[in-house]
PDB file of C-alpha atoms in Angstrom:
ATOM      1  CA  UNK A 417     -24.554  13.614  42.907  1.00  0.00           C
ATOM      2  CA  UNK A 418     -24.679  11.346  39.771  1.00  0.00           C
ATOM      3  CA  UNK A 419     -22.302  12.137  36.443  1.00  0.00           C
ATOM      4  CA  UNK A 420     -25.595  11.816  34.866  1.00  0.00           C
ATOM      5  CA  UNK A 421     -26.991  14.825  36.645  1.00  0.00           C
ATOM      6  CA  UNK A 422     -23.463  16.726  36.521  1.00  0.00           C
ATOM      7  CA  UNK A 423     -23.476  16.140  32.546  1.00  0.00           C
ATOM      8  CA  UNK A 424     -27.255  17.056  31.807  1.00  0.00           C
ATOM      9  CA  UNK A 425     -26.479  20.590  34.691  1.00  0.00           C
ATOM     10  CA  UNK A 426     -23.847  21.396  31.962  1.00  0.00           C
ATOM     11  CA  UNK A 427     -25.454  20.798  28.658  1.00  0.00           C
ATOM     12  CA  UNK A 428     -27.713  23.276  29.697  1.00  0.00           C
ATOM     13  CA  UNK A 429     -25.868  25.679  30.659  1.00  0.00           C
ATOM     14  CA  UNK A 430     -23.947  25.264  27.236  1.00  0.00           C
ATOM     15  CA  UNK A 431     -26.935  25.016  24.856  1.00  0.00           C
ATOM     16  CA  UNK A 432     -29.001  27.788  27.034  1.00  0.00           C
ATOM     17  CA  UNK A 433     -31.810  25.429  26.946  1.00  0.00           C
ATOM     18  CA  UNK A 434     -33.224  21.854  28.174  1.00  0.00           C
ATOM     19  CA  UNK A 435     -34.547  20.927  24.457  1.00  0.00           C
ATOM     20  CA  UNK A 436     -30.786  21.495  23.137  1.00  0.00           C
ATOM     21  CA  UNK A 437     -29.220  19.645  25.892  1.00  0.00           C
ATOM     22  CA  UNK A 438     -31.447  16.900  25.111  1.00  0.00           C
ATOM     23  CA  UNK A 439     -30.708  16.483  22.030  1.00  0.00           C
ATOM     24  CA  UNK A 440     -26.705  17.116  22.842  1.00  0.00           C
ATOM     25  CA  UNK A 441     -27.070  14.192  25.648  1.00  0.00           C
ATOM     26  CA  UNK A 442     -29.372  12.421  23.119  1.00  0.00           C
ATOM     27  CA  UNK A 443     -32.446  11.782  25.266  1.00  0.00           C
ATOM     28  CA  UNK A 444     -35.227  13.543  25.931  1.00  0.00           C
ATOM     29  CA  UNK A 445     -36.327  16.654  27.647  1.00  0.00           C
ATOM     30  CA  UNK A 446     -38.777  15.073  30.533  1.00  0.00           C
ATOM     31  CA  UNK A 447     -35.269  13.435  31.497  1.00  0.00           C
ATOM     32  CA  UNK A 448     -33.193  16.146  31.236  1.00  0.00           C
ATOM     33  CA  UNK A 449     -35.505  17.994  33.777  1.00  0.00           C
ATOM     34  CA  UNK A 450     -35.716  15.028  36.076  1.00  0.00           C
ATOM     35  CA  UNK A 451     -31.958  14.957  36.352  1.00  0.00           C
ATOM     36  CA  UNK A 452     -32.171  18.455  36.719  1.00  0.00           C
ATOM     37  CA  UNK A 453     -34.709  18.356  39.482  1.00  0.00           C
ATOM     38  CA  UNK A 454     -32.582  15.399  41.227  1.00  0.00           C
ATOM     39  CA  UNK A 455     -29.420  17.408  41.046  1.00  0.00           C
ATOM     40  CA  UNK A 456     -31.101  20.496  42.448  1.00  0.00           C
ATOM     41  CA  UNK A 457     -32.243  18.287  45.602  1.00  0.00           C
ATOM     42  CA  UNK A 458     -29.138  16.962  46.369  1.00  0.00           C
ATOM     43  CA  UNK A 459     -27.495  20.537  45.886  1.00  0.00           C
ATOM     44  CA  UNK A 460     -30.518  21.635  48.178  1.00  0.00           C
ATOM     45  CA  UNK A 461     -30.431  25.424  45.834  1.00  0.00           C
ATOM     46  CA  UNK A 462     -32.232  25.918  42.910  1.00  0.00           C
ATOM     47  CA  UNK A 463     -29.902  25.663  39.494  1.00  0.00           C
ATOM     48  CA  UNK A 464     -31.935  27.502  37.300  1.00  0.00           C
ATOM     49  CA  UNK A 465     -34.710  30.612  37.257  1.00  0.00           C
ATOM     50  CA  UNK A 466     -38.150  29.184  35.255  1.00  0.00           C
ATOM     51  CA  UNK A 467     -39.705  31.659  33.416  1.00  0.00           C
ATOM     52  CA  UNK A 468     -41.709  29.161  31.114  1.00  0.00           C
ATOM     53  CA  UNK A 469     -39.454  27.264  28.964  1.00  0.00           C
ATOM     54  CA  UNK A 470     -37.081  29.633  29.679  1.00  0.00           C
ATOM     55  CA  UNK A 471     -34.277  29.116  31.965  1.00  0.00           C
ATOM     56  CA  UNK A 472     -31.352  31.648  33.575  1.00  0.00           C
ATOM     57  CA  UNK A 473     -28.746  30.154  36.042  1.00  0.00           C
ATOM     58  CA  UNK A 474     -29.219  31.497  39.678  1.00  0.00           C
ATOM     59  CA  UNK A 475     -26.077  33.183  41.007  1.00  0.00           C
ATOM     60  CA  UNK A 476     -25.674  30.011  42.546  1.00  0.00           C
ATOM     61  CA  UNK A 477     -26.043  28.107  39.633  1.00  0.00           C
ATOM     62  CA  UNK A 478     -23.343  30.153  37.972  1.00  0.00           C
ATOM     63  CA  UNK A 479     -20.915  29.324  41.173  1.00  0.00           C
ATOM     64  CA  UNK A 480     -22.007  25.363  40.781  1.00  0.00           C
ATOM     65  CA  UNK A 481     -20.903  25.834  36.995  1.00  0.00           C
ATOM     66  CA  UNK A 482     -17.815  27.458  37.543  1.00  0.00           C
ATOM     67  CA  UNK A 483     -16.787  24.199  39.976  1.00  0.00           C
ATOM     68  CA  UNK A 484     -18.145  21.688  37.447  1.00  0.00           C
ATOM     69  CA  UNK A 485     -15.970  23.140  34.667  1.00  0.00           C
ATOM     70  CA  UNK A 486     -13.097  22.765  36.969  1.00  0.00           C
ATOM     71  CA  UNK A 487     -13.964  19.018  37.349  1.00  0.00           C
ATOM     72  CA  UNK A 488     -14.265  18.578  33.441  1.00  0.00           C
ATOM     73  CA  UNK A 489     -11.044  20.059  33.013  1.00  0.00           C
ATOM     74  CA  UNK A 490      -9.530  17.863  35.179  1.00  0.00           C
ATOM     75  CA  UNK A 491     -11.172  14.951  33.256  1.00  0.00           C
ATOM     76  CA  UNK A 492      -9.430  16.259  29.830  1.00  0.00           C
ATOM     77  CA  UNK A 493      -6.513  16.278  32.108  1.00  0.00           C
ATOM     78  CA  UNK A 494      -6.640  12.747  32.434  1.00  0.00           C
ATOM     79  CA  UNK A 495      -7.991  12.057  29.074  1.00  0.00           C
ATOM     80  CA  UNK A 496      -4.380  13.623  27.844  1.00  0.00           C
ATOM     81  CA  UNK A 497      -2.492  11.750  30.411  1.00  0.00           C
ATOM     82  CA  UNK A 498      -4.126   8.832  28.887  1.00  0.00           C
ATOM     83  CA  UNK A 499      -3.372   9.429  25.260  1.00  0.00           C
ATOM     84  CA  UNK A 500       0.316  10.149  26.537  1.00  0.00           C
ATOM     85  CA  UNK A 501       0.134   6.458  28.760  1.00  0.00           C
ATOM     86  CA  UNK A 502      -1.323   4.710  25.879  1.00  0.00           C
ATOM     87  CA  UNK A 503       1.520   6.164  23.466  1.00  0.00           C
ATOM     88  CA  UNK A 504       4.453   5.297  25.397  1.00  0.00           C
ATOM     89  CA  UNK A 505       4.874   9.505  25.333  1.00  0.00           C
ATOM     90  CA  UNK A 506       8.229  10.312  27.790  1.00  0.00           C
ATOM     91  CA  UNK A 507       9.109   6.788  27.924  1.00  0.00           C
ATOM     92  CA  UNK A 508      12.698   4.948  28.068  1.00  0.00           C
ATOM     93  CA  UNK A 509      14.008   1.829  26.160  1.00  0.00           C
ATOM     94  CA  UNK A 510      16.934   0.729  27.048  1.00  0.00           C
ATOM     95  CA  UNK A 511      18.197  -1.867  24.570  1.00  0.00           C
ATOM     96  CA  UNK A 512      21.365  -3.692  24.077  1.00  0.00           C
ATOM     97  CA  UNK A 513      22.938  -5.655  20.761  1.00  0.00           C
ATOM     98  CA  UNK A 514      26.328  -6.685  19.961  1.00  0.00           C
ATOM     99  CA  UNK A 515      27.895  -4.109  17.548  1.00  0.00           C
ATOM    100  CA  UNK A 516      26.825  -6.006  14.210  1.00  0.00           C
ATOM    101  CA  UNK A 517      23.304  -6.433  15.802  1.00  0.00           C
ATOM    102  CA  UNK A 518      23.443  -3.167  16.946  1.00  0.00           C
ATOM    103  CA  UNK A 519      24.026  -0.989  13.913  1.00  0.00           C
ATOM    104  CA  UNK A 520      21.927  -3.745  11.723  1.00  0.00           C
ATOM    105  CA  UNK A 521      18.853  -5.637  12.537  1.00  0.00           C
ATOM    106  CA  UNK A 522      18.513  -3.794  16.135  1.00  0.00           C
ATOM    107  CA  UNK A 523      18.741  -0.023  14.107  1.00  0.00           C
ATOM    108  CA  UNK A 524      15.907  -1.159  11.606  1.00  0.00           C
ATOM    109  CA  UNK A 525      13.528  -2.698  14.329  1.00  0.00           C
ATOM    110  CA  UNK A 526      13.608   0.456  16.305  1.00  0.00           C
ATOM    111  CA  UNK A 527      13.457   2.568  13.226  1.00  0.00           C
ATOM    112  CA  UNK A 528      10.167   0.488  12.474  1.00  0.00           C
ATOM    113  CA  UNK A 529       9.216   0.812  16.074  1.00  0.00           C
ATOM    114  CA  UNK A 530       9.968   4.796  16.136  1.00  0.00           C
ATOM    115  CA  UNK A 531       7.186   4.799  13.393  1.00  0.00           C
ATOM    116  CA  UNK A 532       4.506   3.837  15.358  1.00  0.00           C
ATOM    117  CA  UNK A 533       5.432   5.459  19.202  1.00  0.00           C
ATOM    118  CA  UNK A 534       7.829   8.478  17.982  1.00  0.00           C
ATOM    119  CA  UNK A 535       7.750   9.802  21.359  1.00  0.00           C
ATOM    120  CA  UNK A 536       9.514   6.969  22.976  1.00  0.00           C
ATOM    121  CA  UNK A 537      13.606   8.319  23.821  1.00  0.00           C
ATOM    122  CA  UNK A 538      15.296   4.936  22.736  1.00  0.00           C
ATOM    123  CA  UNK A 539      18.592   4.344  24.331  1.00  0.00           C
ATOM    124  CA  UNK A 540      20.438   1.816  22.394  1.00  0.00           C
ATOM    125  CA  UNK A 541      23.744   0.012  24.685  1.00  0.00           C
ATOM    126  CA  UNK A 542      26.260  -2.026  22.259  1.00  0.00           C
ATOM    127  CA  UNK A 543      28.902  -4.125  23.825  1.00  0.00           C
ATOM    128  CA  UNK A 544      30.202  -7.772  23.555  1.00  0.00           C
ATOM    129  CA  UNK A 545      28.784 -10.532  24.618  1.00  0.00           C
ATOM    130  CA  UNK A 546      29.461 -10.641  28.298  1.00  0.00           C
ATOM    131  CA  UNK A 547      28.274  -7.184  28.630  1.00  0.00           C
ATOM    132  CA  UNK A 548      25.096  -7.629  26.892  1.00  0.00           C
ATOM    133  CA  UNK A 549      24.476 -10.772  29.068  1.00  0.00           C
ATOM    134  CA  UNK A 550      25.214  -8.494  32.634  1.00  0.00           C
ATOM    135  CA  UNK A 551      23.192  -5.594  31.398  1.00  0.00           C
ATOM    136  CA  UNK A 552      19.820  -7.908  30.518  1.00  0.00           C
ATOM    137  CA  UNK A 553      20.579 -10.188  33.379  1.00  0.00           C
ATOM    138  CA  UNK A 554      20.452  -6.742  35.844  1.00  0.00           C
ATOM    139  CA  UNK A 555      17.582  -5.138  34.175  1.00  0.00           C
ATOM    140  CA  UNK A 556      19.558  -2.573  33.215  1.00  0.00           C
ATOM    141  CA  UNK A 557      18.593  -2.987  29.362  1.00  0.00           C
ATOM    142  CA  UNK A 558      15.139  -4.288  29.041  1.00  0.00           C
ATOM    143  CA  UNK A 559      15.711  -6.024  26.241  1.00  0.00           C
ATOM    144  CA  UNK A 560      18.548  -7.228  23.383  1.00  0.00           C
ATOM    145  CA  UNK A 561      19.399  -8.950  20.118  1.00  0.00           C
ATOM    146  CA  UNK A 562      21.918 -11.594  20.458  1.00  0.00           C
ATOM    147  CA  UNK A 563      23.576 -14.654  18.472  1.00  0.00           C
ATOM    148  CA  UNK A 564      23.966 -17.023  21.025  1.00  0.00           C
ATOM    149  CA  UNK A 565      26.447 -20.421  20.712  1.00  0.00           C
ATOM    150  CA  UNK A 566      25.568 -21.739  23.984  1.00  0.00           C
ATOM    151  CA  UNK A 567      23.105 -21.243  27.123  1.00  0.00           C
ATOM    152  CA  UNK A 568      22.769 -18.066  28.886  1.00  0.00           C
ATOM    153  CA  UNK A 569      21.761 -18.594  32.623  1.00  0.00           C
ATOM    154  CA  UNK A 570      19.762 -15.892  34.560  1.00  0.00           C
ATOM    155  CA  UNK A 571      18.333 -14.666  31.267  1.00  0.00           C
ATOM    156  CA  UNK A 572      15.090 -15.131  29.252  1.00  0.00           C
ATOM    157  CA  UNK A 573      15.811 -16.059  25.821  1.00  0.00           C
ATOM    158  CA  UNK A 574      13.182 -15.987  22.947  1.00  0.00           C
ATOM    159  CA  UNK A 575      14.898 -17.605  19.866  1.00  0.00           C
ATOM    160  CA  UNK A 576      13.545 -15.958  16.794  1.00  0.00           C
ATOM    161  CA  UNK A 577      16.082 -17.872  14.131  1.00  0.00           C
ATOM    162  CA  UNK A 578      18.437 -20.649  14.449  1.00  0.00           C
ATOM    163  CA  UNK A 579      20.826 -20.669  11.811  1.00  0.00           C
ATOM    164  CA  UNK A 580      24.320 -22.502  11.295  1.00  0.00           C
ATOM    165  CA  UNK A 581      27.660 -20.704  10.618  1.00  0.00           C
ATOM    166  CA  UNK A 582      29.551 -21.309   7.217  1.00  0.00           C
ATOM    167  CA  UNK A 583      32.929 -21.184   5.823  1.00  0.00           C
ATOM    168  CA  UNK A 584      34.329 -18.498   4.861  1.00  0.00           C
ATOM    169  CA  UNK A 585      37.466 -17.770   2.997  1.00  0.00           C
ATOM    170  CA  UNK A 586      39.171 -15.401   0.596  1.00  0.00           C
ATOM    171  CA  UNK A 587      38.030 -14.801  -2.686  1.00  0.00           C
ATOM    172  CA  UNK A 588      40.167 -17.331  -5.072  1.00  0.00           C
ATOM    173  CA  UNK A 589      40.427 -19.879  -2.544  1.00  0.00           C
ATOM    174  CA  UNK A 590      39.851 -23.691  -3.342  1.00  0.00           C
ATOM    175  CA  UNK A 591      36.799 -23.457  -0.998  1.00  0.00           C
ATOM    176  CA  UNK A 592      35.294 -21.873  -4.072  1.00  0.00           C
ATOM    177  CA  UNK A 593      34.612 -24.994  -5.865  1.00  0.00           C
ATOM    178  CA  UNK A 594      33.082 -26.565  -3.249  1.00  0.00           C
ATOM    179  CA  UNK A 595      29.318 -26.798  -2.920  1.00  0.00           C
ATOM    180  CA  UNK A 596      29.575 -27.090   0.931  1.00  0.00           C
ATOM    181  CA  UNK A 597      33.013 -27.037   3.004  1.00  0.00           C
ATOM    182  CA  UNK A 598      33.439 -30.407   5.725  1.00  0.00           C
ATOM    183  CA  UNK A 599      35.725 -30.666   8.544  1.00  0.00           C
ATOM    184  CA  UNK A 600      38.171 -32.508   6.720  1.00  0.00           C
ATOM    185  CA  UNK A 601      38.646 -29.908   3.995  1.00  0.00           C
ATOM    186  CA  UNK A 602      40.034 -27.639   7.109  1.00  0.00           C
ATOM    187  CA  UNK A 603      43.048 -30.421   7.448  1.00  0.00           C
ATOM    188  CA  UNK A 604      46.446 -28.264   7.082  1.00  0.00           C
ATOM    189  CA  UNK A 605      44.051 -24.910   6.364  1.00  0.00           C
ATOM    190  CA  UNK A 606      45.458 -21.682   7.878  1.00  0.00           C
ATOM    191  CA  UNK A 607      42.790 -20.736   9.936  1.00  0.00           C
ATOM    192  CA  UNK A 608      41.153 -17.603  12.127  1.00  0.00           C
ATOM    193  CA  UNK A 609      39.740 -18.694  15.288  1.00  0.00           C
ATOM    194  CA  UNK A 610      37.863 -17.277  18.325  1.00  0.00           C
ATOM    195  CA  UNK A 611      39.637 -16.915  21.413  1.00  0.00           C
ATOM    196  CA  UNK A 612      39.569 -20.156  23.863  1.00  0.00           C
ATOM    197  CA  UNK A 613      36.988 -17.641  25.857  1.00  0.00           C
ATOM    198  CA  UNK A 614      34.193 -18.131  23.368  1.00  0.00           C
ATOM    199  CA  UNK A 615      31.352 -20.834  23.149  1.00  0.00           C
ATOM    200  CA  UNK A 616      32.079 -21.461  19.718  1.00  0.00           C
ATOM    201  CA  UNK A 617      35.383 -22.158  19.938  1.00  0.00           C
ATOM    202  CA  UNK A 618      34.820 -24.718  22.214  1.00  0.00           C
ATOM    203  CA  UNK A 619      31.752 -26.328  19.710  1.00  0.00           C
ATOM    204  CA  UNK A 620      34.397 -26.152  16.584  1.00  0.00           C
ATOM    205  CA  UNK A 621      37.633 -27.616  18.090  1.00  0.00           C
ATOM    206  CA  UNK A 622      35.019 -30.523  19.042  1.00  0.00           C
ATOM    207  CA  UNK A 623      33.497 -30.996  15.963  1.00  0.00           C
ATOM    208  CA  UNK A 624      37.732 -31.003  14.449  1.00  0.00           C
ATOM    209  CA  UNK A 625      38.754 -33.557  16.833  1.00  0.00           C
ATOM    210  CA  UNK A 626      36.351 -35.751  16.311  1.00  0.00           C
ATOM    211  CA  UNK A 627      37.120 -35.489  12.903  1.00  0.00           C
ATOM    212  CA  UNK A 628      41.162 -35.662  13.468  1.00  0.00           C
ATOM    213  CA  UNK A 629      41.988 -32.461  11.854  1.00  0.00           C
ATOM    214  CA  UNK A 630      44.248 -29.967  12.782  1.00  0.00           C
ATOM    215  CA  UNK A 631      43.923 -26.764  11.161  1.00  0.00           C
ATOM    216  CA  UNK A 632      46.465 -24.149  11.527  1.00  0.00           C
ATOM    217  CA  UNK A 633      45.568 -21.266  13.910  1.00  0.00           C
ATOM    218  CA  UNK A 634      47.376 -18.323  12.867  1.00  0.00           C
ATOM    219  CA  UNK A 635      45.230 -15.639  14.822  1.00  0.00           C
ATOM    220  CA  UNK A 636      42.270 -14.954  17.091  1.00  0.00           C
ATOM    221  CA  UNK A 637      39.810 -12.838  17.125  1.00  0.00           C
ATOM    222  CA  UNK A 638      36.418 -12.371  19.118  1.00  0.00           C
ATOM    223  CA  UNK A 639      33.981 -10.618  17.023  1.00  0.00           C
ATOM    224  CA  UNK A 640      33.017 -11.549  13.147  1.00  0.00           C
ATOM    225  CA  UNK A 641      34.134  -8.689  11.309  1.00  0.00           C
ATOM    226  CA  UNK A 642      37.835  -8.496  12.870  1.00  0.00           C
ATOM    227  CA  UNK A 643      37.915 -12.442  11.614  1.00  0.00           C
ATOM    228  CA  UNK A 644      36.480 -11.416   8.232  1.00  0.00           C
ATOM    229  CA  UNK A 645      39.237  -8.745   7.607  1.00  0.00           C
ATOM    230  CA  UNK A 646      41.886 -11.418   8.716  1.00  0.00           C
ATOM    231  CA  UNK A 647      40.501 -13.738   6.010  1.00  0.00           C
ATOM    232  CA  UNK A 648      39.885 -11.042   3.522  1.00  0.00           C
ATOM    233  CA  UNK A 649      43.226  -9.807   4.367  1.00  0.00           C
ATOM    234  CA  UNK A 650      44.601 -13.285   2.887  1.00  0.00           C
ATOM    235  CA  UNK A 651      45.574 -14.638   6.227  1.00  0.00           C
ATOM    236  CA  UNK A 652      43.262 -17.973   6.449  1.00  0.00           C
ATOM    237  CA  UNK A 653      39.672 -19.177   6.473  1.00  0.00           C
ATOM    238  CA  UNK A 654      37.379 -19.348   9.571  1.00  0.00           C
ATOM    239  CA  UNK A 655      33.899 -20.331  10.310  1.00  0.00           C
ATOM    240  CA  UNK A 656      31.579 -17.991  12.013  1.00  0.00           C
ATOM    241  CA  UNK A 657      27.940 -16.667  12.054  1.00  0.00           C
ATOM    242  CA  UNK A 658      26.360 -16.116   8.756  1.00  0.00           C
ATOM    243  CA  UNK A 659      25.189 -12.502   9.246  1.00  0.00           C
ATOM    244  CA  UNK A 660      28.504 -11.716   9.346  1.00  0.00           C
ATOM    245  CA  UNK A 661      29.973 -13.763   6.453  1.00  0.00           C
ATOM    246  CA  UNK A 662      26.767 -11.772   4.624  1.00  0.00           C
ATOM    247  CA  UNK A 663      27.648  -8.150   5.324  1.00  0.00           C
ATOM    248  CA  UNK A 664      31.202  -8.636   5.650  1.00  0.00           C
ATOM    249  CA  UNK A 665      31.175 -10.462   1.836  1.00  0.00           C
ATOM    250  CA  UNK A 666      31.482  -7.306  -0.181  1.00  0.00           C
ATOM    251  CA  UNK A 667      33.288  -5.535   2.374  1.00  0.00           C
ATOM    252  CA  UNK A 668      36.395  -8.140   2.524  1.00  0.00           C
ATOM    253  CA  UNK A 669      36.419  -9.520  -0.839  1.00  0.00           C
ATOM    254  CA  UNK A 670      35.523 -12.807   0.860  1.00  0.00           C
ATOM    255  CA  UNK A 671      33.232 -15.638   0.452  1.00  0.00           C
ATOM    256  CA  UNK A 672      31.168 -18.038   2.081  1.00  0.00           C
ATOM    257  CA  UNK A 673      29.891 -21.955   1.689  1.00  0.00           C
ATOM    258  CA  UNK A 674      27.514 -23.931   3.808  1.00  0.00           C
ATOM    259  CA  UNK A 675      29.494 -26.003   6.994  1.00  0.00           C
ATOM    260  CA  UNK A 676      28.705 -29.412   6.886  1.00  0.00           C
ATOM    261  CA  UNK A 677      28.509 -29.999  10.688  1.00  0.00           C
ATOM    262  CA  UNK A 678      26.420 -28.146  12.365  1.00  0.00           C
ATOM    263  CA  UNK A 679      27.254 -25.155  14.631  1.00  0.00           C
ATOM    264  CA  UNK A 680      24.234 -23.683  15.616  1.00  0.00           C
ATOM    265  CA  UNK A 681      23.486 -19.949  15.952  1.00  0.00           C
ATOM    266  CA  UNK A 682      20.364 -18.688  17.833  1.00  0.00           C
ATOM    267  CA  UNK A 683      19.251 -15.129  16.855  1.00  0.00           C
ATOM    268  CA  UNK A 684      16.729 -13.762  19.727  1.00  0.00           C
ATOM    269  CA  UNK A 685      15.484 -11.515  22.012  1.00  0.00           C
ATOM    270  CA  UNK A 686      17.025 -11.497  25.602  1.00  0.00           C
ATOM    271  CA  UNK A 687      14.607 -10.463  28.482  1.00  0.00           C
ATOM    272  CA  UNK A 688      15.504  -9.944  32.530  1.00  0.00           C
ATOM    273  CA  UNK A 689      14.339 -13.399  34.064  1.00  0.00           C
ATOM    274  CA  UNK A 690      12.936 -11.662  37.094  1.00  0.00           C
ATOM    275  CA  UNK A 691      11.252  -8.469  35.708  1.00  0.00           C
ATOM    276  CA  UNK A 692       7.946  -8.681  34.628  1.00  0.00           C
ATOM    277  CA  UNK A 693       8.086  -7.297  30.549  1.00  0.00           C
ATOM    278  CA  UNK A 694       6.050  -3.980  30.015  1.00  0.00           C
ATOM    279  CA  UNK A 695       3.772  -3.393  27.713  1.00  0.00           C
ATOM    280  CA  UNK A 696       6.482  -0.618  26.068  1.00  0.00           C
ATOM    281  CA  UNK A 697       8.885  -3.712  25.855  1.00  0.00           C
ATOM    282  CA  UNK A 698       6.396  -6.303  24.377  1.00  0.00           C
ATOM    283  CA  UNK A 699       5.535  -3.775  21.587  1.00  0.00           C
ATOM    284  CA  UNK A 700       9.176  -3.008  20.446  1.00  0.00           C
ATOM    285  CA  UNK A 701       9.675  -6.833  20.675  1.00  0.00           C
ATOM    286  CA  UNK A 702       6.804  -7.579  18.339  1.00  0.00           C
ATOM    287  CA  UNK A 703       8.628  -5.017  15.714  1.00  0.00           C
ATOM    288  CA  UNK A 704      11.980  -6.660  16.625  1.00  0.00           C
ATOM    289  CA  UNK A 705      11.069 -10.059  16.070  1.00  0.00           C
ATOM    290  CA  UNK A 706       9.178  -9.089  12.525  1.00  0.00           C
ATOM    291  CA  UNK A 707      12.373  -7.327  11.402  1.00  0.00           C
ATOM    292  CA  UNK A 708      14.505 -10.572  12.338  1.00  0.00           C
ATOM    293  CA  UNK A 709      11.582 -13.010  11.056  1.00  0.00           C
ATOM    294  CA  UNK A 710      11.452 -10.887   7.558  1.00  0.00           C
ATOM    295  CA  UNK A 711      14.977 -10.259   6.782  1.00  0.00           C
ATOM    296  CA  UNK A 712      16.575 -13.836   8.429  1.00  0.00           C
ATOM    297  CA  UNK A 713      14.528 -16.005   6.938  1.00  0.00           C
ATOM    298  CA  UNK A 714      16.515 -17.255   4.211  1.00  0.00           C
ATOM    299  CA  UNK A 715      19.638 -18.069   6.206  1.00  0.00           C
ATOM    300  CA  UNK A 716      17.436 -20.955   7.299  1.00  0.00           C
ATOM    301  CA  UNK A 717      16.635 -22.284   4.093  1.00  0.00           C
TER     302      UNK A 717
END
């Protein structure tokens, strides 16, 4: 049996006549009736009772219909399964982002992405750097946001914005009336640094020995805002990532001025090396990388 035949059996027996199923199946009668006459060979039992142009369904014919709507059921079945497939419907996303990342640019990409494929269940995993690392790197997450200082082995990484971190200090500080802060101006500075454990750290206690200064580290601390409260707080001045010298600003009555040397800060997307990405994850990543492209931008000017 053909679909053809199956299709043309039906339209009959939904229009009551071969004319009307024609025009339903949008060719003409002479073929409707050959199909009809093929179908009826290969079922070997006539379809139909001919009483000129009219036609009434055998009691066979009715049983052969009954089982054919049973097939087209099952094909709107799978026409709903695909609509469901094709919208991501019951699926997962397991993300990851560092706290700042994760209640920021990570909460507006999946807002953005929520728009479009509402029935996805985003799961959103926030943790420090380490963990974020471990939990792409195992496929646990399929997918983060990260500033990165330094390489990140066993793990895909699709920069999106490189950026530089700045000074930042309290508000009132001589760094004010600087256009842009240089190593040297750190010389005798009280100063908030990230623990010997970081990347950065080791990048900035470079870039001061080479430029024989010795600031004077009063605290540590291993995420942004802690080390903007400690400089808002009065304690010292710091460098560090310029998202958080940005949304910190208001926050901790502090400002921030361009670094001379350069520290640079990678803003991507982190993907398992070793699992193939989805078509679920290269969707939200398009969204996430339009958020970052559109509201990062002009930390790169």
């Amino acid at each position: 049996m053909k679909l053809r035949q199956i299709e043309a059996f039906r339209a009959i027996m939904m229009t009551g006549s071969m004319t009307l199923a024609a025009r339903t199946l949008h060719t003409s009668q002479p073929q409707i009736s050959r199909l009809i006459g093929q179908l009826e060979g290969v079922a070997q039992f006539p379809l139909f009772e001919r009483n000129g142009s009219k036609l009434k369904p055998t009691l066979d014919g009715e049983r052969f219909y009954q089982e054919v709507e049973k097939t087209f059921a099952g094909l709107s079945s799978l026409e709903s399964a695909a609509a469901v497939i094709r919208s991501f419907g019951r699926d997962r996303l397991m993300l990851a982002a560092m706290p700042r990342l994760a209640g920021g640019l990570l909460a507006r990409a999946v807002a953005r992405f929520k728009l479009e494929y509402p029935d996805v269940l985003v799961t959103i995993q926030s943790g420090n750097e380490s963990n974020i690392n471990e939990w792409v790197r195992s496929g646990l997450c399929s997918t983060g946001l990260a500033m990165l200082y330094g390489q990140t082995p066993g793990i895909l990484v699709e920069p999106v914005i490189t950026t530089n971190c700045v000074a930042v200090f309290p508000k009132g500080h001589r760094f004010a009336l600087l256009e842009k802060v240089t190593p040297q101006d750190f010389a005798g500075e009280r100063y908030i640094s990230f623990p010997n454990t970081s990347p950065v750290r080791n990048q900035i206690d470079k870039i001061f020995n080479e430029a024989q200064v010795n600031p004077i580290i009063v605290a540590e601390a291993s995420l942004g805002s802690s080390i903007c409260a400690l400089v808002g707080a009065g304690m010292g001045v710091s460098l560090i990532n310029p998202i958080a010298a940005i949304e910190e600003a208001t926050l901790n009555n502090i400002e921030s001025r361009p670094f001379t040397a350069s520290i640079p800060v990678v803003i991507g997307l982190l993907f398992p090396l070793h699992h193939p990405q989805s078509r679920l994850v290269r969707k939200f990543a398009q969204c996430a990388r339009e958020v970052m492209e559109e509201e990062l931008s002009p930390l790169c000017d």
